[in-house]
Short mmCIF file of C-alpha atoms and ligand atoms in Angstrom, two decimals:
data_model
loop_
_atom_site.label_atom_id
_atom_site.label_comp_id
_atom_site.label_asym_id
_atom_site.label_seq_id
_atom_site.Cartn_x
_atom_site.Cartn_y
_atom_site.Cartn_z
CA MET A 22 0.00 0.00 0.00
CA PHE A 23 1.21 3.49 -0.77
CA GLU A 24 2.15 5.86 1.97
CA SER A 25 0.04 8.96 2.38
CA VAL A 26 2.17 11.78 0.96
CA ASP A 27 1.66 15.48 1.30
CA GLN A 28 1.66 16.79 -2.22
CA LYS A 29 1.60 20.38 -3.30
CA ALA A 30 -1.48 21.12 -5.33
CA VAL A 31 -2.92 23.92 -7.39
CA ILE A 32 -6.67 23.95 -6.88
CA VAL A 33 -9.15 25.15 -9.47
CA GLN A 34 -12.79 26.15 -9.32
CA ILE A 35 -14.72 27.92 -12.02
CA GLU A 36 -17.89 29.91 -11.57
CA PHE A 37 -19.91 29.47 -14.70
CA ALA A 38 -22.32 32.10 -15.95
CA LYS A 39 -25.27 29.96 -14.91
CA GLY A 40 -24.39 29.45 -11.26
CA ARG A 41 -25.77 26.92 -8.85
CA ASP A 42 -28.84 28.08 -6.97
CA ASP A 43 -28.69 28.74 -3.24
CA PHE A 44 -25.06 27.78 -2.95
CA SER A 45 -22.77 30.69 -3.29
CA PRO A 46 -19.65 29.60 -5.14
CA LEU A 47 -17.47 31.08 -2.41
CA ASN A 48 -18.88 28.65 0.13
CA ALA A 49 -18.54 25.80 -2.34
CA PHE A 50 -14.92 26.87 -2.66
CA ASP A 51 -14.50 26.72 1.13
CA GLU A 52 -15.92 23.20 1.21
CA PHE A 53 -13.66 22.25 -1.68
CA LYS A 54 -10.62 23.52 0.24
CA GLU A 55 -11.65 21.46 3.25
CA LEU A 56 -11.87 18.41 0.99
CA VAL A 57 -8.40 19.08 -0.39
CA VAL A 58 -6.91 19.46 3.06
CA SER A 59 -8.71 16.27 4.17
CA SER A 60 -6.97 14.43 1.34
CA GLY A 61 -3.61 15.46 2.76
CA ALA A 62 -2.65 17.78 -0.11
CA GLU A 63 -1.05 21.12 0.56
CA ILE A 64 -2.72 23.99 -1.28
CA ALA A 65 0.08 25.79 -3.12
CA ARG A 66 -2.11 28.13 -5.18
CA GLU A 67 -5.84 28.74 -5.58
CA ASP A 68 -7.44 29.58 -8.90
CA PHE A 69 -11.03 30.70 -8.57
CA SER A 70 -12.30 32.40 -11.69
CA LYS A 71 -15.28 32.93 -13.95
CA GLN A 72 -16.01 31.44 -17.32
CA ALA A 73 -19.07 31.49 -19.57
CA LYS A 74 -19.26 27.70 -20.00
CA PRO A 75 -17.00 24.64 -19.96
CA THR A 76 -15.01 23.94 -23.13
CA ALA A 77 -15.15 20.45 -24.62
CA GLY A 78 -11.45 19.70 -24.88
CA LEU A 79 -9.96 21.16 -21.71
CA PHE A 80 -12.97 22.14 -19.61
CA ILE A 81 -11.21 25.48 -19.01
CA THR A 82 -10.07 28.03 -21.61
CA LYS A 83 -6.61 27.74 -23.15
CA GLY A 84 -5.53 31.00 -21.50
CA LYS A 85 -6.56 29.68 -18.10
CA ALA A 86 -4.69 26.45 -18.72
CA GLU A 87 -1.53 28.44 -19.48
CA ARG A 88 -1.95 30.46 -16.30
CA ILE A 89 -2.37 27.30 -14.23
CA LYS A 90 0.71 25.83 -15.88
CA ASP A 91 2.68 28.89 -14.68
CA PHE A 92 1.34 28.37 -11.16
CA ILE A 93 2.48 24.75 -11.26
CA ASN A 94 5.97 25.73 -12.31
CA GLU A 95 6.24 28.59 -9.81
CA THR A 96 5.14 26.46 -6.88
CA GLU A 97 6.65 23.19 -8.11
CA SER A 98 3.30 21.49 -7.63
CA GLU A 99 2.71 17.93 -8.78
CA LEU A 100 -1.03 17.95 -8.73
CA VAL A 101 -3.95 20.04 -10.02
CA ILE A 102 -7.31 19.44 -8.38
CA PHE A 103 -10.59 20.57 -9.96
CA ASN A 104 -13.80 21.01 -8.00
CA HIS A 105 -15.65 19.69 -11.05
CA GLU A 106 -16.29 16.47 -12.88
CA LEU A 107 -13.90 16.10 -15.82
CA THR A 108 -14.24 13.63 -18.66
CA PRO A 109 -11.33 11.17 -19.02
CA SER A 110 -10.20 12.95 -22.19
CA GLN A 111 -10.30 16.40 -20.56
CA GLU A 112 -8.20 15.00 -17.73
CA ARG A 113 -5.69 13.58 -20.19
CA ASN A 114 -5.51 16.76 -22.29
CA LEU A 115 -4.92 18.87 -19.20
CA GLU A 116 -2.25 16.48 -17.92
CA ASN A 117 -0.46 16.76 -21.24
CA ILE A 118 -0.34 20.54 -20.92
CA PHE A 119 0.44 20.69 -17.20
CA LYS A 120 2.85 17.76 -17.12
CA ALA A 121 1.29 17.15 -13.72
CA ARG A 122 -1.47 14.91 -12.48
CA VAL A 123 -5.05 16.14 -12.64
CA LEU A 124 -7.66 15.04 -10.17
CA ASP A 125 -11.34 15.85 -10.47
CA ARG A 126 -13.87 16.15 -7.63
CA THR A 127 -14.83 12.49 -7.78
CA GLY A 128 -11.18 11.41 -7.74
CA LEU A 129 -10.58 13.66 -4.75
CA ILE A 130 -13.50 12.31 -2.74
CA LEU A 131 -12.54 8.74 -3.61
CA ASP A 132 -9.04 9.46 -2.36
CA ILE A 133 -10.31 10.69 1.00
CA PHE A 134 -12.48 7.60 1.30
CA ALA A 135 -9.49 5.40 0.47
CA LYS A 136 -7.54 7.08 3.22
CA ARG A 137 -10.28 6.67 5.83
CA ALA A 138 -11.59 3.19 5.05
CA SER A 139 -10.76 0.91 7.94
CA SER A 140 -13.15 -2.04 7.92
CA HIS A 141 -12.83 -4.91 5.49
CA ILE A 142 -16.11 -4.06 3.79
CA GLY A 143 -15.34 -0.34 3.73
CA LYS A 144 -12.04 -1.04 1.98
CA LEU A 145 -13.72 -3.27 -0.58
CA GLN A 146 -16.35 -0.65 -1.29
CA VAL A 147 -13.77 2.07 -1.80
CA GLU A 148 -11.69 -0.18 -4.00
CA LEU A 149 -14.73 -0.95 -6.12
CA ALA A 150 -15.53 2.76 -6.50
CA GLN A 151 -11.92 3.58 -7.36
CA LEU A 152 -11.70 0.83 -9.91
CA SER A 153 -14.93 1.86 -11.60
CA HIS A 154 -13.69 5.44 -11.74
CA LEU A 155 -10.22 4.49 -12.94
CA SER A 156 -11.22 1.90 -15.49
CA THR A 157 -12.56 4.61 -17.81
CA ARG A 158 -9.33 6.53 -17.43
CA LEU A 159 -6.89 3.72 -17.98
CA VAL A 160 -7.06 3.46 -21.73
CA ARG A 161 -3.84 5.24 -22.52
CA GLY A 162 -1.78 8.26 -21.72
CA TRP A 163 -0.43 7.45 -18.27
CA SER A 164 3.18 7.04 -19.32
CA HIS A 165 3.92 10.76 -19.04
CA LEU A 166 3.04 10.64 -15.35
CA GLU A 167 4.75 7.39 -14.52
CA ARG A 168 7.12 8.90 -11.98
CA GLN A 169 4.29 10.25 -9.87
CA LYS A 170 2.43 7.11 -9.01
CA GLY A 171 1.59 6.73 -5.38
CA GLY A 172 0.40 10.26 -4.83
CA ILE A 173 -2.98 11.63 -3.90
CA GLY A 174 -5.76 9.98 -5.87
CA LEU A 175 -3.63 6.94 -6.59
CA ARG A 176 -3.14 5.46 -3.20
CA GLY A 177 -5.51 3.31 -1.24
CA PRO A 178 -6.76 -0.17 -1.71
CA GLY A 179 -7.12 0.28 -5.49
CA GLU A 180 -3.78 1.76 -6.36
CA THR A 181 -1.87 -1.35 -7.30
CA GLN A 182 -4.36 -1.99 -10.10
CA LEU A 183 -3.24 1.10 -11.93
CA GLU A 184 -0.60 -0.75 -13.87
CA THR A 185 -2.66 -3.75 -14.72
CA ASP A 186 -4.74 -3.91 -17.84
CA ARG A 187 -8.46 -3.48 -18.15
CA ARG A 188 -9.22 -7.17 -18.27
CA LEU A 189 -7.62 -7.68 -14.88
CA ILE A 190 -9.42 -4.68 -13.47
CA ASN A 191 -12.76 -5.94 -14.66
CA GLN A 192 -12.02 -9.32 -13.13
CA ARG A 193 -11.18 -7.65 -9.86
CA ILE A 194 -14.38 -5.58 -10.00
CA LYS A 195 -16.37 -8.77 -10.47
CA ASN A 196 -14.56 -10.44 -7.62
CA ILE A 197 -15.20 -7.55 -5.22
CA LYS A 198 -18.85 -7.37 -6.21
CA ASN A 199 -19.20 -11.06 -5.37
CA ARG A 200 -17.58 -10.62 -2.00
CA LEU A 201 -19.71 -7.59 -1.20
CA ASN A 202 -22.82 -9.48 -2.22
CA LYS A 203 -21.89 -12.28 0.14
CA SER A 204 -21.43 -9.97 3.11
CA HIS A 205 -24.60 -8.18 2.08
CA LYS A 206 -26.52 -11.44 2.34
CA GLN A 207 -25.02 -12.01 5.78
CA ARG A 208 -26.25 -8.59 6.85
CA GLU A 209 -29.71 -9.41 5.59
CA VAL A 210 -29.72 -12.44 7.86
CA ASN A 211 -28.74 -10.21 10.78
CA ARG A 212 -31.47 -7.77 9.89
CA TYR A 213 -33.96 -10.61 9.82
CA SER A 214 -33.03 -11.71 13.33
CA ARG A 215 -33.31 -8.11 14.47
CA ASN A 216 -36.85 -7.92 13.11
CA LYS A 217 -37.75 -11.02 15.02
CA GLY A 218 -36.32 -9.46 18.15
CA ASN A 219 -38.68 -6.54 17.61
CA GLN A 220 -36.12 -3.81 17.79
CA THR A 221 -36.63 -0.45 16.20
CA LEU A 222 -33.81 0.83 14.04
CA VAL A 223 -33.22 4.57 13.99
CA ALA A 224 -30.63 5.71 11.44
CA LEU A 225 -28.75 8.99 11.74
CA VAL A 226 -28.25 10.57 8.34
CA GLY A 227 -27.04 13.94 7.16
CA TYR A 228 -24.43 16.04 5.42
CA THR A 229 -20.83 15.36 6.37
CA ASN A 230 -19.69 17.16 9.54
CA ALA A 231 -23.27 17.81 10.76
CA GLY A 232 -22.65 16.05 14.09
CA LYS A 233 -24.11 12.57 13.50
CA THR A 234 -21.35 10.70 15.30
CA THR A 235 -21.36 13.15 18.21
CA LEU A 236 -25.11 12.50 18.61
CA PHE A 237 -24.64 8.74 18.14
CA ASN A 238 -21.99 8.69 20.90
CA LEU A 239 -24.38 10.51 23.20
CA LEU A 240 -27.26 8.15 22.46
CA THR A 241 -25.28 4.93 22.77
CA GLU A 242 -22.52 5.94 25.19
CA SER A 243 -19.96 5.14 22.53
CA GLN A 244 -16.67 6.71 21.70
CA LEU A 245 -16.64 6.60 17.95
CA TYR A 246 -14.38 9.01 16.10
CA ALA A 247 -16.06 12.42 15.71
CA ALA A 248 -14.00 15.25 14.28
CA ASP A 249 -14.19 18.59 12.57
CA LYS A 250 -13.27 17.18 9.19
CA LEU A 251 -15.17 15.90 6.20
CA PHE A 252 -15.96 12.18 6.10
CA ALA A 253 -14.77 11.37 9.60
CA THR A 254 -17.13 8.37 9.49
CA LEU A 255 -17.04 5.81 6.72
CA ASP A 256 -18.39 2.61 8.18
CA SER A 257 -21.94 2.26 9.41
CA VAL A 258 -22.11 1.26 13.05
CA THR A 259 -25.27 0.02 14.76
CA ARG A 260 -25.61 -0.13 18.54
CA LYS A 261 -28.26 -0.39 21.19
CA ASN A 262 -29.18 2.87 22.85
CA SER A 263 -28.23 3.66 26.41
CA VAL A 264 -30.81 6.36 27.07
CA THR A 265 -33.58 5.59 29.49
CA GLY A 266 -36.98 6.06 27.92
CA LEU A 267 -36.01 4.62 24.58
CA ASP A 268 -36.38 0.89 25.02
CA ASP A 269 -35.37 -1.57 22.37
CA ILE A 270 -34.00 1.03 20.00
CA LEU A 271 -30.96 0.51 17.85
CA PHE A 272 -29.15 3.51 16.43
CA SER A 273 -27.06 3.52 13.27
CA ASP A 274 -24.35 6.03 12.53
CA THR A 275 -23.73 6.34 8.79
CA VAL A 276 -21.34 7.90 6.31
CA GLY A 277 -22.01 11.60 5.71
CA PHE A 278 -23.35 12.85 2.39
CA ILE A 279 -21.95 15.62 0.23
CA SER A 280 -23.30 17.50 -2.77
CA ASN A 281 -22.49 15.81 -6.08
CA LEU A 282 -21.57 12.57 -4.34
CA PRO A 283 -19.81 10.49 -6.99
CA THR A 284 -22.17 7.93 -8.50
CA GLU A 285 -19.43 5.31 -8.21
CA LEU A 286 -19.46 5.84 -4.46
CA ILE A 287 -23.23 5.67 -4.11
CA GLU A 288 -23.19 2.46 -6.15
CA SER A 289 -20.39 0.87 -4.16
CA PHE A 290 -21.76 1.95 -0.81
CA LYS A 291 -25.26 0.75 -1.61
CA ALA A 292 -24.68 -2.42 0.37
CA THR A 293 -23.86 -0.44 3.50
CA LEU A 294 -26.50 2.16 2.86
CA ASP A 295 -29.00 -0.62 2.29
CA GLU A 296 -28.99 -0.88 6.04
CA LEU A 297 -30.87 2.40 5.92
CA LYS A 298 -33.67 0.75 3.99
CA SER A 299 -34.65 -1.30 7.00
CA ALA A 300 -34.65 1.74 9.29
CA ASP A 301 -37.97 2.45 10.97
CA LEU A 302 -37.09 6.08 11.46
CA LEU A 303 -34.49 8.47 10.10
CA VAL A 304 -32.96 11.25 12.14
CA HIS A 305 -31.69 13.84 9.68
CA VAL A 306 -28.94 15.77 11.47
CA VAL A 307 -28.46 19.32 10.16
CA ASP A 308 -25.68 21.73 11.14
CA ILE A 309 -27.97 24.70 11.68
CA SER A 310 -25.00 27.03 12.16
CA ASP A 311 -23.80 26.38 8.60
CA PRO A 312 -24.65 29.31 6.28
CA ASP A 313 -25.41 26.78 3.55
CA PHE A 314 -27.64 24.54 5.66
CA ILE A 315 -30.68 24.96 3.39
CA TYR A 316 -28.79 23.83 0.29
CA LYS A 317 -27.13 20.98 2.17
CA THR A 318 -30.42 19.80 3.65
CA GLU A 319 -31.87 19.65 0.15
CA GLN A 320 -28.86 17.69 -1.09
CA VAL A 321 -29.37 15.11 1.66
CA SER A 322 -33.05 14.81 0.75
CA LEU A 323 -32.09 14.23 -2.87
CA ILE A 324 -29.66 11.45 -1.95
CA LEU A 325 -32.26 9.84 0.32
CA LYS A 326 -34.60 9.87 -2.67
CA GLU A 327 -31.93 8.33 -4.87
CA LEU A 328 -31.46 5.57 -2.32
CA GLY A 329 -35.21 4.95 -2.33
CA ILE A 330 -35.72 5.72 1.35
CA SER A 331 -37.41 9.09 1.30
CA ASP A 332 -40.69 7.59 2.49
CA ILE A 333 -39.29 6.47 5.86
CA PRO A 334 -40.56 8.79 8.63
CA CYS A 335 -37.95 11.40 9.44
CA ILE A 336 -37.17 13.70 12.36
CA ARG A 337 -35.03 16.69 11.61
CA VAL A 338 -32.46 17.62 14.24
CA ASN A 339 -31.20 21.20 14.06
CA ASN A 340 -27.85 20.47 15.66
CA LYS A 341 -25.15 22.91 16.83
CA SER A 342 -27.91 25.23 18.02
CA ASP A 343 -25.42 26.46 20.63
CA LYS A 344 -23.80 28.38 17.77
CA VAL A 345 -26.88 30.22 16.56
CA ASP A 346 -29.37 32.73 17.83
CA MET A 347 -32.43 30.64 18.62
CA GLU A 348 -34.88 33.50 18.28
CA ILE A 349 -36.89 34.28 15.19
CA ASN A 350 -38.61 37.69 15.25
CA GLY A 351 -38.04 37.94 18.99
CA LYS A 352 -39.65 34.52 19.66
CA LYS A 353 -37.59 31.60 20.90
CA VAL A 354 -37.74 28.63 18.51
CA THR A 355 -39.18 25.44 19.99
CA SER A 356 -38.95 21.79 19.09
CA SER A 357 -41.87 19.86 17.61
CA ASN A 358 -42.59 16.19 16.82
CA THR A 359 -40.65 16.35 13.61
CA GLU A 360 -38.12 19.11 14.22
CA VAL A 361 -35.83 19.18 17.24
CA TRP A 362 -33.38 21.89 18.20
CA MET A 363 -30.38 20.58 20.04
CA SER A 364 -26.69 20.65 20.70
CA ALA A 365 -25.25 17.16 20.70
CA LEU A 366 -21.86 18.44 21.83
CA ASN A 367 -23.33 20.08 24.92
CA ASN A 368 -26.04 17.50 25.55
CA ILE A 369 -28.82 20.07 25.19
CA GLY A 370 -32.24 19.11 23.81
CA MET A 371 -31.96 15.34 24.33
CA ASN A 372 -35.35 15.14 26.02
CA ASP A 373 -37.00 16.77 23.03
CA LEU A 374 -35.35 14.23 20.74
CA ILE A 375 -36.42 11.30 22.92
CA ASN A 376 -40.01 12.55 23.00
CA SER A 377 -40.02 13.03 19.28
CA ILE A 378 -38.61 9.55 18.61
CA GLN A 379 -41.23 8.01 20.88
CA LEU A 380 -44.06 9.91 19.26
CA ASN A 381 -42.91 8.88 15.82
CA ARG A 382 -42.65 5.29 16.90
CA LYS A 383 -46.11 5.13 18.37
CA LYS A 384 -47.59 6.14 15.06
CA SER A 385 -47.18 2.66 13.64
CA MET A 386 -48.76 0.75 16.57
CA VAL A 387 -51.98 -1.14 15.87
CA LYS A 388 -54.44 -3.35 17.77
CA GLU A 389 -55.21 -6.47 15.79
CA TRP A 390 -56.67 -9.97 16.33
CA VAL A 391 -54.67 -12.91 14.95
CA GLU A 392 -55.27 -16.65 14.89
CA LEU A 393 -52.68 -19.31 15.72
CA GLN A 394 -52.80 -23.03 15.08
CA PRO A 395 -52.88 -25.16 18.25
CA ASN A 396 -49.31 -26.28 17.50
CA GLN A 397 -47.99 -22.70 17.49
CA GLY A 398 -47.72 -22.49 21.27
CA LYS A 399 -44.12 -21.36 21.05
CA ILE A 400 -45.04 -18.21 19.14
CA ARG A 401 -47.88 -17.57 21.56
CA ALA A 402 -45.42 -17.73 24.47
CA GLN A 403 -43.05 -15.41 22.62
CA LEU A 404 -45.77 -12.83 22.04
CA TYR A 405 -46.69 -12.96 25.72
CA SER A 406 -43.11 -12.54 26.81
CA LEU A 407 -42.79 -9.48 24.56
CA GLY A 408 -45.89 -8.01 26.16
CA ARG A 409 -47.79 -7.88 22.88
CA VAL A 410 -50.95 -9.76 23.96
CA LEU A 411 -54.01 -7.83 25.20
CA GLU A 412 -56.63 -10.60 25.16
CA GLU A 413 -56.96 -14.29 24.33
CA THR A 414 -59.87 -16.49 23.29
CA THR A 415 -60.31 -19.81 21.51
CA SER A 416 -62.34 -20.20 18.32
CA ASP A 417 -65.02 -22.85 17.79
CA THR A 418 -62.54 -24.75 15.66
CA GLY A 419 -59.84 -24.73 18.35
CA LEU A 420 -57.67 -21.90 17.00
CA ILE A 421 -55.90 -19.64 19.49
CA GLN A 422 -57.13 -16.07 18.99
CA LEU A 423 -54.95 -13.27 20.33
CA GLN A 424 -55.57 -9.56 20.35
CA LEU A 425 -52.17 -7.92 19.93
CA GLU A 426 -50.92 -4.40 20.45
CA ILE A 427 -48.07 -4.42 18.02
CA ASP A 428 -46.02 -2.40 15.58
CA GLU A 429 -47.57 -2.68 12.13
CA LYS A 430 -44.26 -3.71 10.58
CA GLU A 431 -43.66 -6.40 13.20
CA LEU A 432 -47.17 -7.72 12.59
CA GLY A 433 -46.43 -7.88 8.86
CA ASN A 434 -43.27 -9.88 9.57
CA LEU A 435 -45.18 -12.28 11.83
CA ILE A 436 -47.79 -12.92 9.17
CA SER A 437 -45.27 -13.49 6.38
CA ASP A 438 -42.63 -15.43 8.36
CA LYS A 439 -44.66 -17.45 10.85
CA ASP A 440 -47.71 -18.47 8.91
CA ILE A 441 -50.06 -16.63 11.22
CA ASN A 442 -53.41 -15.39 9.96
CA LEU A 443 -55.45 -12.34 10.81
CA LYS A 444 -58.81 -13.14 12.38
CA LYS A 445 -61.57 -12.90 9.80
CA ASN A 446 -64.00 -9.94 9.86
CA ASN A 447 -61.76 -8.21 12.31
CA ILE A 448 -61.47 -4.42 12.44
CA LYS A 449 -57.95 -3.10 12.81
CA GLU A 450 -57.48 -0.27 15.28
CA VAL A 451 -54.65 2.18 14.68
CA ILE A 452 -53.35 3.66 17.95
N1 GTP B 519 -20.64 23.64 18.47
C1 GTP B 519 -21.03 22.40 18.24
N2 GTP B 519 -20.23 21.54 17.60
C2 GTP B 519 -20.69 20.29 17.38
C3 GTP B 519 -21.98 19.86 17.82
N3 GTP B 519 -22.13 18.57 17.44
C4 GTP B 519 -20.99 18.21 16.81
N4 GTP B 519 -20.11 19.23 16.77
C5 GTP B 519 -18.77 19.23 16.18
O1 GTP B 519 -18.88 19.09 14.77
C6 GTP B 519 -17.78 18.33 14.26
C7 GTP B 519 -18.29 17.17 13.43
O2 GTP B 519 -18.92 16.26 14.27
P1 GTP B 519 -19.14 14.73 13.88
O3 GTP B 519 -20.01 14.14 14.94
O4 GTP B 519 -17.86 14.06 13.56
O5 GTP B 519 -19.97 14.93 12.53
P2 GTP B 519 -20.50 13.80 11.51
O6 GTP B 519 -21.82 14.26 11.02
O7 GTP B 519 -20.43 12.47 12.15
O8 GTP B 519 -19.42 13.95 10.35
P3 GTP B 519 -18.94 12.85 9.25
O9 GTP B 519 -18.75 11.54 9.92
O10 GTP B 519 -17.69 13.44 8.75
O11 GTP B 519 -20.01 12.81 8.20
C8 GTP B 519 -16.96 17.89 15.47
O12 GTP B 519 -15.87 18.78 15.62
C9 GTP B 519 -17.94 18.04 16.63
O13 GTP B 519 -17.31 18.32 17.86
C10 GTP B 519 -22.80 20.79 18.52
O14 GTP B 519 -23.90 20.52 18.95
N5 GTP B 519 -22.27 22.04 18.70
MG1 MG B 520 -19.44 10.80 11.62
#
């Protein structure tokens, strides 16, 4: 594996005539700089300029390319990082002019992930994403940069594949996909046992650096790594809560999202993020002190949609409220069922969050009569031990009839997994 090296980099962002709504390019530039620093590169020169539209061959104008080339020579930089997506041919054309490596936004984010991945699955996922990204760029034209291998964007679990040919890379991609599928199946089994154990899964989601891990640590008395840097968390972790008043709840801490998350990453991380699909409730953590919180909140919602989980009930946590004025027009803001103001770092607002989680949980509880065969005594005992049974009778035909107070989802699982039937002509009560 390559060592992490600090490389000098010239960083480039263009503001095009048709700018992005609600996200001032200056803030995007700040986030970009944070990403660069997170990758371990040293910013030797910044180039933030305007341009009418991207050009096909180089993405930037020829004049700009010449200027950047001068910057590279002046600062002896080895790397040019763009806060944009470049096509493989644009990357190659620029590298030919610069005689330095060019990394686009996706390559940069992949590099940070490669650096942070620690679990076996996390490493496989990053390698898969890197390989998918690199395979399109490996056709030709790397010889001029031969001496620089091992730098930012090349290291990590995928780097040794750079010199192999496409056939080998595709084989490796297939191999990783198989291994990920296998571990995915294993996780499905675990999820199944969790369903049977009737535990509610609450997943913390949100933009990177919003405070998800800080909140997770508070809820589960854990000491996971939380830090003021982008993508501090890569691996999903699920643990039982340690807060009184929230019985049988599991919390999941997940990887943070970012705008324009590379598709390769979403694809590769789907297995981990699939965990989110079985969540009963999402807690969307927002850094309310961030000037761009509205844009970032929308980005998270878009990614949730892309992952097909936007219909899961969601509580919004306005975190880091210690850093903002909590008054609007002279009135103090207050928490509601679906929006909670809190400061995870200072343990303020936890009660509001607990109340809100409980209220959102109760929504799915129903009262329902079911019928068990006489030989299903074991399930009957289980339901009693879980405190689900309100009343019991026996039918004329000897079936055990139980009135349950139960989560709708759990009831669905019982019916599909245990061959239990609903009592006929029964009226379901939603409570
Ligand atoms: N002032 C303040 N800082 C907070 C609060 N919650 C978290 N932080 C800080 O915000 C930074 C990011 O926190 P994390 O918990 O690592 O954020 P995250 O959402 O898990 O970030 P990623 O894992 O990178 O996606 C850390 O420096 C925390 O100390 C809060 O309520 N108030
Ligand atoms: Mg985190």
